[in-house]
PDB file of C-alpha atoms in Angstrom:
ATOM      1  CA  UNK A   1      -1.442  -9.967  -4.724  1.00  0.00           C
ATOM      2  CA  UNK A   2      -4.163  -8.993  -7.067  1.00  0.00           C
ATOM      3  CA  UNK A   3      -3.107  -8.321 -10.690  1.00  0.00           C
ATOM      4  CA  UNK A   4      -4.346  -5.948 -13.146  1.00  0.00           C
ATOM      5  CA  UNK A   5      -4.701  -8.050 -16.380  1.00  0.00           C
ATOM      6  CA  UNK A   6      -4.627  -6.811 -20.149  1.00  0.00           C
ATOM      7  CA  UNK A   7      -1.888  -3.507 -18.358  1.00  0.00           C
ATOM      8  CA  UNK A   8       1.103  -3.596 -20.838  1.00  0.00           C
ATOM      9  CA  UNK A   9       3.582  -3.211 -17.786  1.00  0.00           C
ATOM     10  CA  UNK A  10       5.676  -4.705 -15.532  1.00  0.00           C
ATOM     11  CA  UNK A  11       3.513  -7.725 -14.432  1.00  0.00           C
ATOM     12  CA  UNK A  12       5.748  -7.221 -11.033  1.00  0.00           C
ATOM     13  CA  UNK A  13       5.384  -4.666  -8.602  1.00  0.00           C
ATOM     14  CA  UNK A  14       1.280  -4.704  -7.143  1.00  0.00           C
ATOM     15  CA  UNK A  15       0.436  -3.420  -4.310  1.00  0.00           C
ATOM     16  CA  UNK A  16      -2.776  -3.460  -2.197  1.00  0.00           C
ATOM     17  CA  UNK A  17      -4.342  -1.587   0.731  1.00  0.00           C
ATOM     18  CA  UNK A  18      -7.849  -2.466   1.403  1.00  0.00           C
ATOM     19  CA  UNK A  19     -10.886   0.126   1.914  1.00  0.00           C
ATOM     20  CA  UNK A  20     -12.557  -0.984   5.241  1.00  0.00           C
ATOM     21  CA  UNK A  21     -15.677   1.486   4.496  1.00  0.00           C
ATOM     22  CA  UNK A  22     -16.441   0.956   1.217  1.00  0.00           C
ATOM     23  CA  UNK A  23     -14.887  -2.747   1.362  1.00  0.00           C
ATOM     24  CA  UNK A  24     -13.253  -2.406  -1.928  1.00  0.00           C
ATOM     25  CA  UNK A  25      -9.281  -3.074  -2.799  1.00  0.00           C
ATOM     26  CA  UNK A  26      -7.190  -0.753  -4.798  1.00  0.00           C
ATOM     27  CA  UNK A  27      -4.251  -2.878  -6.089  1.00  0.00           C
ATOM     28  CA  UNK A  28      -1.558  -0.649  -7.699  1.00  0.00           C
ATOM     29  CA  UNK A  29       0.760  -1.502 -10.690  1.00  0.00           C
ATOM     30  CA  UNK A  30       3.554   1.252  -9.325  1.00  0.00           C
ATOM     31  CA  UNK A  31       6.385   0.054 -11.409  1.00  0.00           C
ATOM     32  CA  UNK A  32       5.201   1.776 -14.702  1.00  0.00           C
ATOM     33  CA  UNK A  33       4.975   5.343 -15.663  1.00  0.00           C
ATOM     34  CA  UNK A  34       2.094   5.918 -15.474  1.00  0.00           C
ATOM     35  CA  UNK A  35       1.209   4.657 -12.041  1.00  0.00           C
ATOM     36  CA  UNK A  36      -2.605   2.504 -12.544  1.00  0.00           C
ATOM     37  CA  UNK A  37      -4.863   1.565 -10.243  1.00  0.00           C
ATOM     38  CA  UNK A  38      -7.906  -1.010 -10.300  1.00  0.00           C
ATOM     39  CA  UNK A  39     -10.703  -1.119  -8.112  1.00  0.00           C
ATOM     40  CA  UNK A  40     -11.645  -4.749  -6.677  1.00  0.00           C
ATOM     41  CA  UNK A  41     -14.466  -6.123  -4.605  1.00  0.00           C
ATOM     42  CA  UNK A  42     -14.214  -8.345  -1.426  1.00  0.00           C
ATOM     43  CA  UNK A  43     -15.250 -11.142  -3.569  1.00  0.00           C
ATOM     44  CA  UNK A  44     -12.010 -10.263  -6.245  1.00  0.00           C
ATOM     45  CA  UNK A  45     -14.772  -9.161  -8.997  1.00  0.00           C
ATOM     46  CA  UNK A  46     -13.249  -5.382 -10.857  1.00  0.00           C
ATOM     47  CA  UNK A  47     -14.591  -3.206 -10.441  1.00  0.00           C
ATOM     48  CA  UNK A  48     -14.201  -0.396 -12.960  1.00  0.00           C
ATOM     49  CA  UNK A  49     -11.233   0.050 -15.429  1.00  0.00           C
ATOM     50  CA  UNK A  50      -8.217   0.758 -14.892  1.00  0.00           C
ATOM     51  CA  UNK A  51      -7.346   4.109 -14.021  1.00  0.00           C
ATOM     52  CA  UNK A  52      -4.262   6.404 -14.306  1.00  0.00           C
ATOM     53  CA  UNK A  53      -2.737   7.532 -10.074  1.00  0.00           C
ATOM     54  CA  UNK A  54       0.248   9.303 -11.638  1.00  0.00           C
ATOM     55  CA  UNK A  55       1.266  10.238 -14.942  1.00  0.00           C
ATOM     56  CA  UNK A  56       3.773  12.937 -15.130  1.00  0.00           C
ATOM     57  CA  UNK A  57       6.357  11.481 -17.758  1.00  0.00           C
ATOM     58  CA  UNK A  58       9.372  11.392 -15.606  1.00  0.00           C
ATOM     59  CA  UNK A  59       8.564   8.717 -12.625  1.00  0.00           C
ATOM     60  CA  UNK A  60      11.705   7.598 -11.068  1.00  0.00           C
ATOM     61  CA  UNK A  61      10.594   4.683  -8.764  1.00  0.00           C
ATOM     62  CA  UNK A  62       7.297   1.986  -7.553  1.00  0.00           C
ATOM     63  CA  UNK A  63       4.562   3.712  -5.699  1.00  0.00           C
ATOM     64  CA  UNK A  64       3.183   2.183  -2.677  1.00  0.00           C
ATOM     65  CA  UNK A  65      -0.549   2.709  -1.135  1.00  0.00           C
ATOM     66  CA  UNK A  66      -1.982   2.377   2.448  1.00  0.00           C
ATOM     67  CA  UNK A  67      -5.661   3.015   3.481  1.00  0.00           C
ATOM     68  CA  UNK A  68      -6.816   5.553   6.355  1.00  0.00           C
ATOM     69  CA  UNK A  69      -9.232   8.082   6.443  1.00  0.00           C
ATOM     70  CA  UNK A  70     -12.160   8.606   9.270  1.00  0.00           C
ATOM     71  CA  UNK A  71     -15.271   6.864   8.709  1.00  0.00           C
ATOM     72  CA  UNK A  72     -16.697   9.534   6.936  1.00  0.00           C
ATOM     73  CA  UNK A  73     -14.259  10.397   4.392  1.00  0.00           C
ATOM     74  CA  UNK A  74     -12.076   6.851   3.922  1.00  0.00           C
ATOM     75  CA  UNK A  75      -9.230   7.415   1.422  1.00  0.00           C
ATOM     76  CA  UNK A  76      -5.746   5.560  -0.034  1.00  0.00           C
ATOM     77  CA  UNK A  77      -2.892   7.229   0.323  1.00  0.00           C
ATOM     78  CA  UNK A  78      -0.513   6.696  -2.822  1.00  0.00           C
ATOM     79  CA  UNK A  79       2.878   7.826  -2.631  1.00  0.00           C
ATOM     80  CA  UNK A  80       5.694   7.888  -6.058  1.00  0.00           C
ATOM     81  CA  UNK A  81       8.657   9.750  -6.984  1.00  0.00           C
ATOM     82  CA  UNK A  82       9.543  12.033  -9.399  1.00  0.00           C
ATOM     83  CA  UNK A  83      13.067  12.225 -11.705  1.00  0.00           C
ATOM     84  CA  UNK A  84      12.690  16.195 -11.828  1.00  0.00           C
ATOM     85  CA  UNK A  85      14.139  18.393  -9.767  1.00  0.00           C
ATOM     86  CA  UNK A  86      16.357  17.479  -6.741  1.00  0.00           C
ATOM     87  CA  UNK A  87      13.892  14.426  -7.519  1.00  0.00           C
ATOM     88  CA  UNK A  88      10.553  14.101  -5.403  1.00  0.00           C
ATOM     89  CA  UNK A  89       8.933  11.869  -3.531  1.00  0.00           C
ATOM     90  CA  UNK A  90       5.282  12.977  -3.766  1.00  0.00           C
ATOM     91  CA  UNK A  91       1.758  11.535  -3.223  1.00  0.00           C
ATOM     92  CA  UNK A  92      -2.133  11.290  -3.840  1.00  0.00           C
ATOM     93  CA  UNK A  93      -4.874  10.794  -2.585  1.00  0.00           C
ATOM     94  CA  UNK A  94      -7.497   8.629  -3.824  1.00  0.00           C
ATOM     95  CA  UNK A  95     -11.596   7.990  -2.947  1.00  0.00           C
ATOM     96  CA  UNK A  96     -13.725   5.751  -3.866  1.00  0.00           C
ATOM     97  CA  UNK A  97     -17.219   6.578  -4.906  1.00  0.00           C
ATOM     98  CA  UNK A  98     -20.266   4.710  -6.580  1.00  0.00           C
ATOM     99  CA  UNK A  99     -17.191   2.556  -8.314  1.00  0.00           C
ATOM    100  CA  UNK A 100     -15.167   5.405  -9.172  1.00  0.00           C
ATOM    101  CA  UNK A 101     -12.319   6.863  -8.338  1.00  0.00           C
ATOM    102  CA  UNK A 102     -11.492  10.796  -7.257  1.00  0.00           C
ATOM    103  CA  UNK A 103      -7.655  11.114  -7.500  1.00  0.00           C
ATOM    104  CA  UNK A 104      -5.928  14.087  -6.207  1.00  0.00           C
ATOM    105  CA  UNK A 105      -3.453  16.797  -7.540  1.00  0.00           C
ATOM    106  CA  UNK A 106      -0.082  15.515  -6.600  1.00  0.00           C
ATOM    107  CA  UNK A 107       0.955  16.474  -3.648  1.00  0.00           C
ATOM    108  CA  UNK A 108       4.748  17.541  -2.474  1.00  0.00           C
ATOM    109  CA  UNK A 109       5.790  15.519   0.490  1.00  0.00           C
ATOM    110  CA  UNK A 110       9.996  16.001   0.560  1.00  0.00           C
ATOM    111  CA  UNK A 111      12.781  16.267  -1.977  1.00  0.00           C
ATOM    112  CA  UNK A 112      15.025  13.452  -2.067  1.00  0.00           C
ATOM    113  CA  UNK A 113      18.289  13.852  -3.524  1.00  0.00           C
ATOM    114  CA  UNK A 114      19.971  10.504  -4.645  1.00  0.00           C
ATOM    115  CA  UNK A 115      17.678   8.646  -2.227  1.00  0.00           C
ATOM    116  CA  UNK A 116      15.226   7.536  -4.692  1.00  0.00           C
ATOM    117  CA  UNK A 117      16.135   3.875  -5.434  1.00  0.00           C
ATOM    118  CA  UNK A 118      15.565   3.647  -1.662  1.00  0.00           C
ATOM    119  CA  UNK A 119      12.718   5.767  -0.478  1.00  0.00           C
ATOM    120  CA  UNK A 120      10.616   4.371  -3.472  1.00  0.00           C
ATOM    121  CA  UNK A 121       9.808   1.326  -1.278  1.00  0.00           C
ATOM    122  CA  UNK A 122       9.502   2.843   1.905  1.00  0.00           C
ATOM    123  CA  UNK A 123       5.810   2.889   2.938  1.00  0.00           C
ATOM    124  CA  UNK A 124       3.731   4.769   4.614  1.00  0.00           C
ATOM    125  CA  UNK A 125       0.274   4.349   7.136  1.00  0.00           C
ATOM    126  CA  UNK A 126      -2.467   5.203   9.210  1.00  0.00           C
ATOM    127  CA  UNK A 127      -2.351   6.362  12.683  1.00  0.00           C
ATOM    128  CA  UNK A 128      -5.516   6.884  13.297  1.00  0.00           C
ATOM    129  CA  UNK A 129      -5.593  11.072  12.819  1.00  0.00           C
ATOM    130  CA  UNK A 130      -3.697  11.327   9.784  1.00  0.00           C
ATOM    131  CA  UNK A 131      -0.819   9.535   7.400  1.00  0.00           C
ATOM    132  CA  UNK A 132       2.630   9.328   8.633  1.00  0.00           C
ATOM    133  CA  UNK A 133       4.959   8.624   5.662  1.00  0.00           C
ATOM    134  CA  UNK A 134       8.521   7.631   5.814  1.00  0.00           C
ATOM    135  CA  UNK A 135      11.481   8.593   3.245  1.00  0.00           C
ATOM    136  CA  UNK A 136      15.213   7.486   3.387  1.00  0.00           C
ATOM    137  CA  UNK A 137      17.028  10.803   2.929  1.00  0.00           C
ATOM    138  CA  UNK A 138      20.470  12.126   2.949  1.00  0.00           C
ATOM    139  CA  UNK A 139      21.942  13.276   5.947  1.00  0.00           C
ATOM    140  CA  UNK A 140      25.182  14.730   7.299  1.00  0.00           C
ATOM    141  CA  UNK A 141      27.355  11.283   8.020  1.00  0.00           C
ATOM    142  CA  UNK A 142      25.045   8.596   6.814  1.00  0.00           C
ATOM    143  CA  UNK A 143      21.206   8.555   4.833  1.00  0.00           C
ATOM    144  CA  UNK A 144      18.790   7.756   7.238  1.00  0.00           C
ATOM    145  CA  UNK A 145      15.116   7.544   7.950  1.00  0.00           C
ATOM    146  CA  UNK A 146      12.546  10.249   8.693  1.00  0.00           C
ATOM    147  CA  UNK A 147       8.583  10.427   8.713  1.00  0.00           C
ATOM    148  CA  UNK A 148       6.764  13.250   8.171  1.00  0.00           C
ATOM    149  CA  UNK A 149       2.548  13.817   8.308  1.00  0.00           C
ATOM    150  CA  UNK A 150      -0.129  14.252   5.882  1.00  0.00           C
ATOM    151  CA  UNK A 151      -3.835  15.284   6.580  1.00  0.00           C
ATOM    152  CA  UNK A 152      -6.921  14.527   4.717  1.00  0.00           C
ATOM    153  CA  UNK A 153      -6.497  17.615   2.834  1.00  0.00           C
ATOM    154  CA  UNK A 154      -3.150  16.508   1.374  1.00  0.00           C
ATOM    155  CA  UNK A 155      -1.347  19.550   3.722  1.00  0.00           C
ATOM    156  CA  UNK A 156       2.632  17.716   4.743  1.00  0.00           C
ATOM    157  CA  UNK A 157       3.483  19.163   8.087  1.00  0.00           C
ATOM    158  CA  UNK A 158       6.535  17.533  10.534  1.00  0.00           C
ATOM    159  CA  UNK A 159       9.780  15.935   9.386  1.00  0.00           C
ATOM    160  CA  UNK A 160      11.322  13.963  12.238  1.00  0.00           C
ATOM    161  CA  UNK A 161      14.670  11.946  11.495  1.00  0.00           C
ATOM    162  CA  UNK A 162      14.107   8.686  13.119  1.00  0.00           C
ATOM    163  CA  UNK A 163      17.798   7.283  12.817  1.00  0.00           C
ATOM    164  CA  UNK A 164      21.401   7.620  14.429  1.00  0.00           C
ATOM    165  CA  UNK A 165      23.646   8.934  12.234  1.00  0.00           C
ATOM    166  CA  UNK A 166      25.438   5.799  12.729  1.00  0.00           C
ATOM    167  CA  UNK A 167      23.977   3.732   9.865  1.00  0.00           C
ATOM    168  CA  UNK A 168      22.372   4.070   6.293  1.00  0.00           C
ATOM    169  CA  UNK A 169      18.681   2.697   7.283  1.00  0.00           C
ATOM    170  CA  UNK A 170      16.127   2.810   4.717  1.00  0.00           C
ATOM    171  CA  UNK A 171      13.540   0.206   2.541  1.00  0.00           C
ATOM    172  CA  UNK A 172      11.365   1.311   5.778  1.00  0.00           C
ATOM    173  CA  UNK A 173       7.841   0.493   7.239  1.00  0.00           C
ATOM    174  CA  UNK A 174       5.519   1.438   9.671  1.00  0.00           C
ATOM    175  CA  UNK A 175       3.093   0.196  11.834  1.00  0.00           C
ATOM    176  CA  UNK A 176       0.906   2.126  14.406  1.00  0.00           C
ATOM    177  CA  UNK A 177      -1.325   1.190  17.711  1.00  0.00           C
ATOM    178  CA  UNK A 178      -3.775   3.774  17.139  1.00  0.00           C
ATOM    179  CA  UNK A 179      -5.062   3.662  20.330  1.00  0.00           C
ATOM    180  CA  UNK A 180      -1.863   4.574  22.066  1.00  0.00           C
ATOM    181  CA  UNK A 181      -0.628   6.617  19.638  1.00  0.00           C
ATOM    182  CA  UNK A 182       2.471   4.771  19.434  1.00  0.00           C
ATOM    183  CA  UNK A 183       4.253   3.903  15.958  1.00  0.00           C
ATOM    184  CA  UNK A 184       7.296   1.604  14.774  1.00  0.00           C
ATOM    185  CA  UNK A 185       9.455   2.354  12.103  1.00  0.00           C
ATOM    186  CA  UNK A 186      11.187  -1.027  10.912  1.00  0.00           C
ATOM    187  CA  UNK A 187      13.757  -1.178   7.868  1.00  0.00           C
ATOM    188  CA  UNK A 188      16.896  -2.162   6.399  1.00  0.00           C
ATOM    189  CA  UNK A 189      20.342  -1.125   7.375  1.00  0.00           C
ATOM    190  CA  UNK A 190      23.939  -1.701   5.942  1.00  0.00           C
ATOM    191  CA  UNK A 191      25.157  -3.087   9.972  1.00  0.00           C
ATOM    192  CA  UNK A 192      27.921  -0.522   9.867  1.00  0.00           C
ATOM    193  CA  UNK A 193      27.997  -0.383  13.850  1.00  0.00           C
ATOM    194  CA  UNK A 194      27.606  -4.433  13.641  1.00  0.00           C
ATOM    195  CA  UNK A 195      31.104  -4.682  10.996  1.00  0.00           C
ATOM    196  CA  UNK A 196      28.804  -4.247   7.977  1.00  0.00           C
ATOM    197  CA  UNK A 197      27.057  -7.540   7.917  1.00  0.00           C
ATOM    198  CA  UNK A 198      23.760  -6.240   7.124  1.00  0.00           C
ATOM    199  CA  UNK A 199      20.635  -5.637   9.908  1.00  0.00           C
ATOM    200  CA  UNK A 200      17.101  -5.245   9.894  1.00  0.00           C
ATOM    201  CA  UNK A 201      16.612  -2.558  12.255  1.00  0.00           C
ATOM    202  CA  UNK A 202      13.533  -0.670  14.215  1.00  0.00           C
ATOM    203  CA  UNK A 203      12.719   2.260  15.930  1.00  0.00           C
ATOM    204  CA  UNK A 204       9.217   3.537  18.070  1.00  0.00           C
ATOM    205  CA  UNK A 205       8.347   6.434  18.120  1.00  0.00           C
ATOM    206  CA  UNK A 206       5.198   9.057  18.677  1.00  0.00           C
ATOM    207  CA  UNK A 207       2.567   9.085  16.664  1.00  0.00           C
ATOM    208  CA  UNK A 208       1.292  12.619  17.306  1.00  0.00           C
ATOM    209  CA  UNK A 209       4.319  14.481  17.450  1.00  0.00           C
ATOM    210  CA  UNK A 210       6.868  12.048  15.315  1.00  0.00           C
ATOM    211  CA  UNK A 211       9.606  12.095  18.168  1.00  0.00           C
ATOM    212  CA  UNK A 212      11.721   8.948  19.170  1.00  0.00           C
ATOM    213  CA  UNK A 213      10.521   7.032  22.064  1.00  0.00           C
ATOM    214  CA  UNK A 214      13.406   4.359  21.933  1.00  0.00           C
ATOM    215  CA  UNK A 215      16.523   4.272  20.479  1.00  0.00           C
ATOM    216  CA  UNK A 216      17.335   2.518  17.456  1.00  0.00           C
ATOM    217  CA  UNK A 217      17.674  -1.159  18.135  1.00  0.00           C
ATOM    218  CA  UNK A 218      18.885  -3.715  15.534  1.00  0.00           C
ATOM    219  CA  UNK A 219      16.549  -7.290  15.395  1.00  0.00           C
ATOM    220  CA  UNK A 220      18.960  -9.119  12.597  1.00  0.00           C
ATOM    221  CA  UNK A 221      22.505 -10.150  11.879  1.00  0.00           C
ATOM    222  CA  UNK A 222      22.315 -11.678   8.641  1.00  0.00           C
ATOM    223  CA  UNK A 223      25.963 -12.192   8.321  1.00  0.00           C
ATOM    224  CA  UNK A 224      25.871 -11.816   4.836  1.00  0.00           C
ATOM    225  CA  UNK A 225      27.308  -8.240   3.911  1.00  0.00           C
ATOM    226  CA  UNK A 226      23.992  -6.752   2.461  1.00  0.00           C
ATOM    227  CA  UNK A 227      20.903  -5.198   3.762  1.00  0.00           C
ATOM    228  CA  UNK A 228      17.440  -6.971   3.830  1.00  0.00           C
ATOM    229  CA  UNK A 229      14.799  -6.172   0.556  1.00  0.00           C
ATOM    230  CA  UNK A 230      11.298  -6.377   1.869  1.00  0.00           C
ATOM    231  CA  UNK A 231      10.432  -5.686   5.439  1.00  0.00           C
ATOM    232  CA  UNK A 232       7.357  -5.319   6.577  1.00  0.00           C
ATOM    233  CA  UNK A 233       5.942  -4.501  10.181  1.00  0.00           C
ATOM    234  CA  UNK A 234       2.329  -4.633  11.573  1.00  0.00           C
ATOM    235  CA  UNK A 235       0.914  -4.249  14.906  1.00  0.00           C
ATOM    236  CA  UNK A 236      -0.915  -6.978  16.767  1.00  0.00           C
ATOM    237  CA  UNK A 237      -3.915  -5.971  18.901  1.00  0.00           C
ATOM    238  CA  UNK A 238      -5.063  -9.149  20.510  1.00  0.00           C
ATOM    239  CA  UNK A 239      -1.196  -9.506  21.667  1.00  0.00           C
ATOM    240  CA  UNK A 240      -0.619  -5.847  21.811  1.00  0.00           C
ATOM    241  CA  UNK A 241       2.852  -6.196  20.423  1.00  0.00           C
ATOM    242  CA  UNK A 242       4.041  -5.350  16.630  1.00  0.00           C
ATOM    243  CA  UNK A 243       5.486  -8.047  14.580  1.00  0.00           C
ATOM    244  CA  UNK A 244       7.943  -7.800  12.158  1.00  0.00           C
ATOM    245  CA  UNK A 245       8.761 -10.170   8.973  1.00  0.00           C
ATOM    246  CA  UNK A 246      12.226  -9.406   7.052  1.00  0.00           C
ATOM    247  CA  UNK A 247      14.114 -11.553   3.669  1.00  0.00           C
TER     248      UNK A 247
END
């Protein structure tokens, strides 16, 4: 992690996607209000100041960022949440030019309810046409998972609920093969169908049109009565197989 020194917040909470164009890093500090951002070189020089993502008084949770874009028009996608409202979740997007950053109005992506100390960590990525960003929302039974799109032009479109009804999955991840179009959602879960003891649990699914390809499947028993905190999941192209990583 990368951290933004002389910011009078939380020296916790950074987060990093890296521009493959313009081979720059944007390391985030999202657990302040306002969400920064610094600009960083391959070689870990700054480059800039630091800059304000999101500053709209009443930020409820950490932002996260990924990197996408074409090779024409690379861009970070960061997403926050909002206390207003129904609360929020919503996101912007951010380019890099000549050292500088362009930041976008925010941009709506769902309304949350009481979901917000959950969907605040769950992140979003790539799939090689657009963003596909996932939120734990409330649903009829339990809260569960669902992803939704965003374009280049910051225009949300989809909404797919990725879980069962069975559980309370959120904290979630994605990862993508781009060239098959295929994603994985990977997050946390309270084990209710496994007596409660707490799972790490996954889900793959369409890129293009967001529906389920598998069923939900459950990788951990932790035994221990509470969910996992950071999960992360990537896909592997030399083995062609995603990994996943859980505490």
């Amino acid at each position: 992690i990368i951290a933004i020194p002389g910011y009078a917040g939380s020296p916790m909470e950074h987060y990093v996607a890296f521009d493959t164009q313009n081979q720059v890093y944007l390391d985030i500090l999202g657990s302040a209000d306002p969400v920064v951002g610094q600009f960083i070189d391959k070689n870990g020089a700054k480059v800039g100041g630091v800059f304000t993502i999101a500053g709209e008084g009443d930020l409820a949770g950490w932002g996260t960022v990924t990197f996408g874009g074409t090779t024409s028009d690379p861009a970070f996608l960061v997403t926050y949440l909002s206390w207003s409202g129904a609360f929020t979740k919503y996101g912007r997007l951010i380019r890099y030019r000549s050292g500088a950053p362009i930041v976008s109005a925010p941009i709506k992506i769902t309304t949350i309810g009481g979901e917000w100390n959950n969907s605040e960590f769950s992140r979003s990525t790539w799939d090689g046409q657009q963003f596909i960003i996932s939120t734990r929302l409330p649903y009829p039974g339990m809260n569960t998972t669902a992803v939704q799109h965003m374009d280049l032009n910051g225009v949300v479109s989809g909404g797919q609920d990725l879980g069962d009804g069975l559980d309370a999955e959120g904290l979630s991840d994605i990862a993508c093969n781009t060239t098959a179009g295929i994603c994985m959602v990977f997050g946390m879960s309270w084990g209710v169908p496994n007596q409660g003891k707490g799972d790490a649990w996954g889900r793959v699914f369409d890129a293009r049109t967001l529906a389920p390809i598998s069923g939900l499947f459950y990788l951990d028993d932790t035994s221990r009565g509470v969910p996992q905190e950071d999960i992360r999941v990537a896909f592997n192209a030399h083995s062609g197989k995603f990994q996943t990583a859980w505490v």
